[in-house]
CSV table of C-alpha atoms in Angstrom, one decimal:
chain,number,residue,atom,x,y,z
A,1,MET,CA,0.0,0.0,0.0
A,2,THR,CA,1.4,3.4,-0.9
A,3,SER,CA,0.6,6.7,0.8
A,4,SER,CA,0.3,10.2,-0.4
A,5,LYS,CA,-0.9,13.5,1.0
A,6,ASN,CA,-2.6,14.6,-2.2
A,7,MET,CA,-5.0,11.8,-3.0
A,8,THR,CA,-8.3,13.1,-4.1
A,9,ILE,CA,-11.3,10.9,-4.8
A,10,ASN,CA,-14.9,11.7,-5.8
A,11,PHE,CA,-17.2,10.5,-3.1
A,12,ASN,CA,-20.9,10.8,-3.9
A,13,GLY,CA,-20.3,13.7,-6.2
A,14,THR,CA,-18.0,15.6,-3.8
A,15,ALA,CA,-14.2,15.8,-4.1
A,16,ILE,CA,-12.5,14.7,-0.9
A,17,ASP,CA,-8.9,14.1,0.1
A,18,ILE,CA,-7.8,10.9,1.6
A,19,ALA,CA,-4.5,10.5,3.4
A,20,THR,CA,-3.8,7.1,1.9
A,21,GLU,CA,-5.1,4.3,-0.2
A,22,MET,CA,-7.7,2.4,1.7
A,23,ASN,CA,-10.2,-0.3,1.3
A,24,VAL,CA,-14.0,0.3,0.8
A,25,ALA,CA,-14.7,-0.8,4.4
A,26,LYS,CA,-12.4,1.9,5.8
A,27,LEU,CA,-13.7,4.6,3.5
A,28,LEU,CA,-17.3,3.9,4.6
A,29,GLN,CA,-16.2,4.0,8.2
A,30,LEU,CA,-14.4,7.3,7.8
A,31,ASN,CA,-17.6,8.8,6.2
A,32,ASP,CA,-19.9,7.6,9.1
A,33,VAL,CA,-21.8,5.3,6.8
A,34,VAL,CA,-24.2,3.2,8.9
A,35,ASP,CA,-25.1,-0.4,8.1
A,36,GLY,CA,-28.1,-0.8,5.9
A,37,ARG,CA,-29.3,-1.3,2.4
A,38,PHE,CA,-27.0,0.4,-0.2
A,39,VAL,CA,-24.8,-0.5,-3.1
A,40,VAL,CA,-21.2,0.7,-3.5
A,41,VAL,CA,-20.1,1.6,-7.0
A,42,VAL,CA,-16.5,2.4,-7.8
A,43,ASN,CA,-15.7,3.7,-11.3
A,44,ASP,CA,-19.1,2.4,-12.5
A,45,GLU,CA,-18.5,-1.1,-11.2
A,46,ILE,CA,-20.6,-2.5,-8.4
A,47,VAL,CA,-18.5,-3.7,-5.4
A,48,PRO,CA,-20.1,-6.6,-3.7
A,49,LYS,CA,-20.1,-6.5,0.1
A,50,SER,CA,-17.8,-9.5,0.2
A,51,GLU,CA,-15.2,-7.4,-1.4
A,52,TYR,CA,-15.3,-4.3,0.9
A,53,ASP,CA,-12.0,-5.4,2.5
A,54,SER,CA,-10.2,-6.2,-0.6
A,55,ALA,CA,-11.3,-3.4,-3.0
A,56,VAL,CA,-8.8,-0.6,-2.8
A,57,ILE,CA,-9.7,3.1,-3.3
A,58,THR,CA,-7.0,5.2,-4.8
A,59,THR,CA,-6.6,8.7,-6.2
A,60,GLY,CA,-9.0,9.7,-8.9
A,61,ASP,CA,-11.5,7.0,-8.1
A,62,GLU,CA,-15.2,7.8,-8.3
A,63,VAL,CA,-17.1,6.2,-5.4
A,64,GLU,CA,-20.9,6.3,-5.3
A,65,ILE,CA,-23.2,4.9,-2.6
A,66,MET,CA,-26.6,4.1,-4.1
A,67,SER,CA,-29.4,4.0,-1.6
A,68,PRO,CA,-33.2,3.4,-1.8
A,69,ILE,CA,-35.3,6.5,-2.1
A,70,THR,CA,-39.0,7.2,-2.7
A,71,GLY,CA,-40.2,6.9,-6.3
A,72,GLY,CA,-43.4,6.8,-8.3
B,1,MET,CA,-67.0,-6.4,-0.4
B,2,GLN,CA,-66.6,-8.7,-3.3
B,3,GLN,CA,-63.1,-8.7,-4.8
B,4,ALA,CA,-62.3,-8.9,-8.5
B,5,SER,CA,-60.4,-11.9,-9.7
B,6,THR,CA,-56.7,-12.4,-9.0
B,7,TRP,CA,-54.2,-11.7,-11.8
B,8,GLN,CA,-50.8,-12.7,-12.9
B,9,VAL,CA,-47.9,-10.3,-13.1
B,10,TYR,CA,-44.9,-12.2,-14.4
B,11,ASP,CA,-44.3,-14.9,-11.8
B,12,GLN,CA,-46.6,-13.4,-9.1
B,13,THR,CA,-50.3,-13.9,-8.5
B,14,LEU,CA,-51.8,-10.7,-7.1
B,15,GLN,CA,-55.1,-9.8,-5.6
B,16,SER,CA,-54.8,-6.0,-5.6
B,17,ARG,CA,-54.8,-4.3,-9.0
B,18,LEU,CA,-53.3,-1.1,-7.7
B,19,PHE,CA,-49.5,-0.4,-7.8
B,20,ILE,CA,-48.7,2.6,-5.6
B,21,GLY,CA,-45.7,4.9,-5.5
B,22,THR,CA,-43.8,6.0,-2.4
B,23,ALA,CA,-43.0,9.6,-3.4
B,24,LEU,CA,-44.3,13.0,-2.6
B,25,TYR,CA,-46.0,12.2,0.8
B,26,SER,CA,-45.7,14.8,3.5
B,27,SER,CA,-44.1,12.4,5.9
B,28,PRO,CA,-43.0,8.8,6.2
B,29,GLN,CA,-46.0,8.1,8.4
B,30,VAL,CA,-48.4,9.5,5.9
B,31,MET,CA,-46.8,7.4,3.2
B,32,MET,CA,-47.1,4.2,5.3
B,33,ASP,CA,-50.8,4.9,6.2
B,34,ALA,CA,-51.7,5.6,2.6
B,35,ILE,CA,-49.9,2.4,1.2
B,36,LYS,CA,-51.6,0.3,3.9
B,37,ALA,CA,-55.0,1.8,3.1
B,38,SER,CA,-54.5,1.2,-0.6
B,39,GLY,CA,-54.2,-2.6,0.0
B,40,SER,CA,-51.5,-2.5,-2.7
B,41,GLN,CA,-49.2,-5.5,-3.0
B,42,VAL,CA,-46.7,-3.7,-5.3
B,43,ILE,CA,-44.9,-0.5,-4.5
B,44,THR,CA,-42.6,1.6,-6.7
B,45,LEU,CA,-39.4,3.2,-5.4
B,46,SER,CA,-36.1,4.4,-6.8
B,47,LEU,CA,-32.4,4.8,-6.0
B,48,ARG,CA,-30.1,7.7,-5.8
B,49,ARG,CA,-26.6,8.6,-4.7
B,50,GLN,CA,-27.0,9.1,-1.0
B,51,THR,CA,-24.8,8.4,2.0
B,52,PRO,CA,-26.7,6.8,4.8
B,53,THR,CA,-25.4,8.2,8.1
B,54,LYS,CA,-26.8,8.5,11.6
B,55,SER,CA,-27.3,12.3,11.0
B,56,ASN,CA,-29.6,11.8,8.0
B,57,SER,CA,-31.8,9.0,9.3
B,58,GLY,CA,-29.7,6.4,7.5
B,59,ASP,CA,-31.7,3.4,6.6
B,60,GLN,CA,-35.1,4.6,7.8
B,61,PHE,CA,-36.9,4.6,4.5
B,62,TRP,CA,-35.7,1.0,3.7
B,63,GLN,CA,-36.8,-0.2,7.1
B,64,LEU,CA,-40.3,1.2,6.6
B,65,ILE,CA,-40.5,-0.3,3.1
B,66,GLN,CA,-39.4,-3.7,4.3
B,67,SER,CA,-42.1,-3.7,7.0
B,68,LEU,CA,-44.8,-3.4,4.3
B,69,ASN,CA,-43.9,-6.8,2.9
B,70,CYS,CA,-44.9,-5.8,-0.6
B,71,HIS,CA,-43.3,-6.7,-3.9
B,72,LEU,CA,-40.9,-4.0,-5.0
B,73,LEU,CA,-40.9,-2.4,-8.4
B,74,PRO,CA,-37.8,-0.1,-8.7
B,75,ASN,CA,-37.9,2.5,-11.4
B,76,THR,CA,-35.3,4.2,-13.6
B,77,ALA,CA,-36.8,7.6,-13.2
B,78,GLY,CA,-34.8,10.5,-14.5
B,79,CYS,CA,-33.0,8.6,-17.2
B,80,TYR,CA,-32.8,10.1,-20.7
B,81,SER,CA,-30.8,7.5,-22.5
B,82,ALA,CA,-30.9,3.7,-22.9
B,83,LYS,CA,-27.4,3.5,-21.4
B,84,GLU,CA,-28.4,5.4,-18.3
B,85,ALA,CA,-31.6,3.3,-17.8
B,86,VAL,CA,-29.8,0.0,-18.2
B,87,LYS,CA,-27.1,1.1,-15.7
B,88,THR,CA,-29.8,2.2,-13.2
B,89,ALA,CA,-31.7,-1.1,-13.7
B,90,ARG,CA,-28.6,-3.1,-13.0
B,91,LEU,CA,-27.9,-1.1,-9.8
B,92,ALA,CA,-31.6,-1.5,-8.8
B,93,ARG,CA,-31.4,-5.3,-9.2
B,94,GLU,CA,-28.4,-5.4,-6.9
B,95,LEU,CA,-29.9,-3.0,-4.4
B,96,PHE,CA,-33.4,-4.4,-4.2
B,97,GLN,CA,-32.7,-8.0,-5.1
B,98,THR,CA,-35.4,-8.2,-7.7
B,99,ASP,CA,-35.5,-8.7,-11.5
B,100,TRP,CA,-38.5,-6.4,-11.8
B,101,VAL,CA,-37.9,-3.0,-13.2
B,102,LYS,CA,-40.2,-0.2,-14.1
B,103,LEU,CA,-38.3,1.0,-17.2
B,104,GLU,CA,-38.5,4.8,-17.7
B,105,VAL,CA,-36.5,6.4,-20.5
B,106,LEU,CA,-37.6,9.9,-21.0
B,107,GLY,CA,-37.5,11.8,-24.2
B,108,ASP,CA,-38.8,15.3,-23.3
B,109,SER,CA,-38.4,17.2,-20.1
B,110,TYR,CA,-41.6,19.3,-20.5
B,111,ASN,CA,-44.1,16.4,-20.5
B,112,LEU,CA,-41.8,13.7,-19.4
B,113,GLN,CA,-42.8,11.7,-22.4
B,114,PRO,CA,-41.1,8.3,-22.8
B,115,ASP,CA,-38.5,8.1,-25.7
B,116,PRO,CA,-39.9,5.1,-27.6
B,117,PHE,CA,-36.6,4.4,-29.5
B,118,ALA,CA,-34.4,4.4,-26.4
B,119,LEU,CA,-37.1,2.4,-24.5
B,120,LEU,CA,-37.0,-0.4,-27.1
B,121,GLU,CA,-33.2,-0.4,-27.0
B,122,ALA,CA,-33.0,-0.6,-23.2
B,123,THR,CA,-35.8,-3.2,-23.1
B,124,LYS,CA,-33.9,-5.5,-25.5
B,125,THR,CA,-30.7,-5.3,-23.4
B,126,LEU,CA,-32.5,-5.8,-20.1
B,127,ILE,CA,-34.6,-8.8,-21.2
B,128,ALA,CA,-31.5,-10.4,-22.5
B,129,GLU,CA,-30.1,-10.0,-19.0
B,130,GLY,CA,-33.1,-11.7,-17.4
B,131,PHE,CA,-34.9,-8.7,-16.2
B,132,LYS,CA,-38.7,-8.7,-16.0
B,133,VAL,CA,-39.4,-5.3,-17.7
B,134,PHE,CA,-42.4,-3.1,-16.9
B,135,PRO,CA,-42.0,-0.4,-19.6
B,136,TYR,CA,-43.5,3.0,-19.0
B,137,CYS,CA,-44.6,3.8,-22.5
B,138,THR,CA,-46.8,6.0,-24.6
B,139,ASP,CA,-50.1,4.6,-25.9
B,140,ASP,CA,-48.7,4.1,-29.4
B,141,LEU,CA,-49.9,0.7,-30.7
B,142,VAL,CA,-46.8,-0.1,-32.8
B,143,LEU,CA,-44.4,0.7,-30.0
B,144,CYS,CA,-46.4,-1.5,-27.7
B,145,GLN,CA,-46.4,-4.3,-30.2
B,146,LYS,CA,-42.7,-4.1,-30.5
B,147,LEU,CA,-42.2,-4.1,-26.7
B,148,ALA,CA,-44.4,-7.3,-26.6
B,149,ASP,CA,-42.3,-8.8,-29.4
B,150,LEU,CA,-39.2,-8.2,-27.3
B,151,GLY,CA,-40.6,-10.3,-24.5
B,152,CYS,CA,-42.4,-7.9,-22.2
B,153,GLU,CA,-45.4,-9.6,-20.5
B,154,VAL,CA,-46.5,-6.3,-19.0
B,155,LEU,CA,-47.0,-2.9,-20.6
B,156,MET,CA,-47.6,0.4,-18.8
B,157,PRO,CA,-48.9,3.1,-21.2
B,158,TRP,CA,-49.5,6.5,-19.8
B,159,GLY,CA,-53.0,7.9,-19.3
B,160,ALA,CA,-51.5,11.4,-19.4
B,161,PRO,CA,-48.1,13.0,-18.5
B,162,ILE,CA,-46.7,12.1,-15.1
B,163,GLY,CA,-48.2,14.2,-12.3
B,164,THR,CA,-50.7,16.1,-14.4
B,165,GLY,CA,-53.8,14.3,-13.1
B,166,LYS,CA,-55.5,14.8,-16.4
B,167,GLY,CA,-56.9,11.3,-16.5
B,168,LEU,CA,-57.1,9.3,-19.8
B,169,ILE,CA,-56.4,11.9,-22.5
B,170,ASN,CA,-56.7,9.4,-25.3
B,171,PRO,CA,-59.2,6.6,-24.4
B,172,TYR,CA,-59.4,5.5,-28.0
B,173,ALA,CA,-55.7,4.7,-28.1
B,174,LEU,CA,-55.9,2.8,-24.8
B,175,GLU,CA,-59.0,0.9,-25.9
B,176,THR,CA,-57.2,0.0,-29.2
B,177,LEU,CA,-54.2,-1.4,-27.2
B,178,ARG,CA,-56.6,-3.5,-25.2
B,179,GLU,CA,-58.3,-4.9,-28.3
B,180,ARG,CA,-55.1,-5.5,-30.3
B,181,LEU,CA,-53.1,-7.0,-27.4
B,182,PRO,CA,-55.7,-9.2,-25.6
B,183,GLU,CA,-53.1,-11.4,-23.9
B,184,MET,CA,-50.9,-8.7,-22.6
B,185,THR,CA,-51.1,-7.5,-19.0
B,186,LEU,CA,-51.8,-3.8,-19.3
B,187,LEU,CA,-51.6,-1.1,-16.6
B,188,VAL,CA,-52.3,2.5,-17.0
B,189,ASP,CA,-49.3,4.3,-15.5
B,190,ALA,CA,-49.2,8.1,-15.0
B,191,GLY,CA,-51.8,10.8,-15.3
B,192,ILE,CA,-54.5,9.4,-13.2
B,193,GLY,CA,-56.0,12.1,-11.1
B,194,LYS,CA,-59.3,10.9,-9.8
B,195,PRO,CA,-60.8,7.5,-8.9
B,196,SER,CA,-63.2,7.9,-11.8
B,197,ASP,CA,-60.2,8.0,-14.1
B,198,ALA,CA,-59.1,4.6,-12.7
B,199,VAL,CA,-62.6,3.2,-13.1
B,200,GLN,CA,-62.6,4.3,-16.8
B,201,ALA,CA,-59.3,2.5,-17.5
B,202,MET,CA,-60.5,-0.7,-15.6
B,203,GLU,CA,-63.8,-0.7,-17.5
B,204,LEU,CA,-61.8,-0.7,-20.7
B,205,GLY,CA,-60.3,-3.9,-19.6
B,206,TYR,CA,-57.0,-2.7,-18.2
B,207,ASP,CA,-55.6,-5.1,-15.7
B,208,GLY,CA,-54.3,-2.6,-13.2
B,209,ILE,CA,-53.3,1.0,-12.3
B,210,LEU,CA,-50.1,2.5,-11.2
B,211,LEU,CA,-50.3,5.8,-9.5
B,212,ASN,CA,-48.6,8.0,-6.9
B,213,THR,CA,-49.4,11.8,-7.1
B,214,ALA,CA,-53.1,11.4,-7.0
B,215,VAL,CA,-52.9,9.8,-3.6
B,216,ALA,CA,-49.8,11.6,-2.2
B,217,GLU,CA,-51.2,15.1,-3.1
B,218,ALA,CA,-54.7,14.5,-1.9
B,219,LEU,CA,-55.7,16.4,1.3
B,220,GLU,CA,-56.2,13.0,3.0
B,221,PRO,CA,-53.9,10.6,1.3
B,222,SER,CA,-55.0,7.6,3.3
B,223,LEU,CA,-58.7,8.2,2.5
B,224,MET,CA,-57.9,8.7,-1.2
B,225,ALA,CA,-55.9,5.5,-1.3
B,226,THR,CA,-59.0,3.7,0.0
B,227,ALA,CA,-61.1,5.5,-2.7
B,228,PHE,CA,-58.8,4.3,-5.4
B,229,SER,CA,-58.6,0.8,-4.1
B,230,GLN,CA,-62.4,0.5,-4.2
B,231,ALA,CA,-62.7,2.3,-7.5
B,232,ILE,CA,-60.2,0.0,-9.2
B,233,ASN,CA,-62.0,-3.0,-7.8
B,234,ALA,CA,-65.3,-1.7,-9.0
B,235,GLY,CA,-64.0,-1.0,-12.4
B,236,ARG,CA,-62.6,-4.5,-12.8
B,237,LEU,CA,-65.8,-6.1,-11.5
B,238,ALA,CA,-67.7,-4.0,-14.1
B,239,TYR,CA,-65.4,-5.2,-16.8
B,240,GLU,CA,-65.8,-8.8,-15.7
B,241,ALA,CA,-69.6,-8.4,-15.5
B,242,GLY,CA,-69.8,-7.0,-19.0
B,243,VAL,CA,-70.9,-3.4,-19.6
B,244,MET,CA,-74.2,-3.0,-21.6
B,245,PRO,CA,-73.9,-1.7,-25.1
B,246,GLU,CA,-74.5,2.0,-25.6
B,247,ARG,CA,-77.4,2.9,-27.8
B,248,GLN,CA,-78.7,6.2,-29.3
B,249,GLN,CA,-82.4,5.8,-28.8
B,250,ALA,CA,-84.1,5.6,-25.4
B,251,LYS,CA,-85.6,2.3,-24.4
B,252,PRO,CA,-88.0,2.1,-21.5
B,253,SER,CA,-87.0,-0.1,-18.7
B,254,THR,CA,-90.5,-0.5,-17.3
B,255,PRO,CA,-92.7,-2.9,-19.4
B,256,THR,CA,-95.2,-1.1,-21.6
B,257,LEU,CA,-97.6,-4.0,-22.1
B,258,ASP,CA,-101.0,-3.7,-20.4
B,259,GLN,CA,-100.7,-0.1,-19.5
B,260,PRO,CA,-103.9,1.5,-18.3
B,261,ILE,CA,-106.0,3.2,-21.0
B,262,TRP,CA,-105.1,6.8,-19.9
B,263,GLN,CA,-101.4,6.1,-20.7
B,264,GLN,CA,-101.9,4.5,-24.1
B,265,ASN,CA,-102.4,7.6,-26.2
B,266,VAL,CA,-99.0,9.0,-25.4
């Protein structure tokens, strides 16, 4: 794992800096994401829950958390 | 109250013929009360980029939805291309663990009219991937025939543009669809404003109604949900009973034989 002080990712549409590469589980924890029904998408690819520990987020990545909302 | 016959929607047998949306209610409790009052077994919902945290009620909406024990019909609302709609449908399948998708591909932002060409393209892709597609479409016969040819077992033509409450603006087209696609499961989706609009569609032989705004924006959503539930059931019963043919000339319902003499010179 490499570290950098200038790693920027896009997290749900907002650019944020992260201190180092990290796995999805750690990213969710740092952003106070609570357990529940959602899907994590990294660079347009769905990340299954079973891969939260192994999928690494690095600079330039686009991370989206898709959640249920109301709809007609 | 007598209930209309059950019906088949893909692999599910349903009693209620009302699909109801989860949007636009003034509070989660109002939504829950209205959905329960509707007796609906299928609810529509959607998905968006949203971070569930303790400070924004996290998973509350999902917890409420789960407690309803209804079939879920996720939509692809807001998509303006086949590519976007397909991507959204795939995410919806992962998120909601269902192959059902209400496929919306819009072509115009003023009247939210479906784009028929993109709709066909997305439908073809999704059916190949095993989705059970519920296309939100216009009432165009040829489009509907092509959607059926692609493998849709359910079609959902609009009654009027979404959220307008204008009712059935083209009953002729809807009636033609029913006549030309007799084996297809048909629901009117969008534009329903009043329970009488729903009755009209059901009397035409439509199998069900999908609505949201008409209930959510009523002064008493729960009461309106009950009204729609009963109206849709009444409309279906009327269709099953067989509506009398309309005629031009009046025909007395009281027998005219053996009338007293003072009535016979009329």
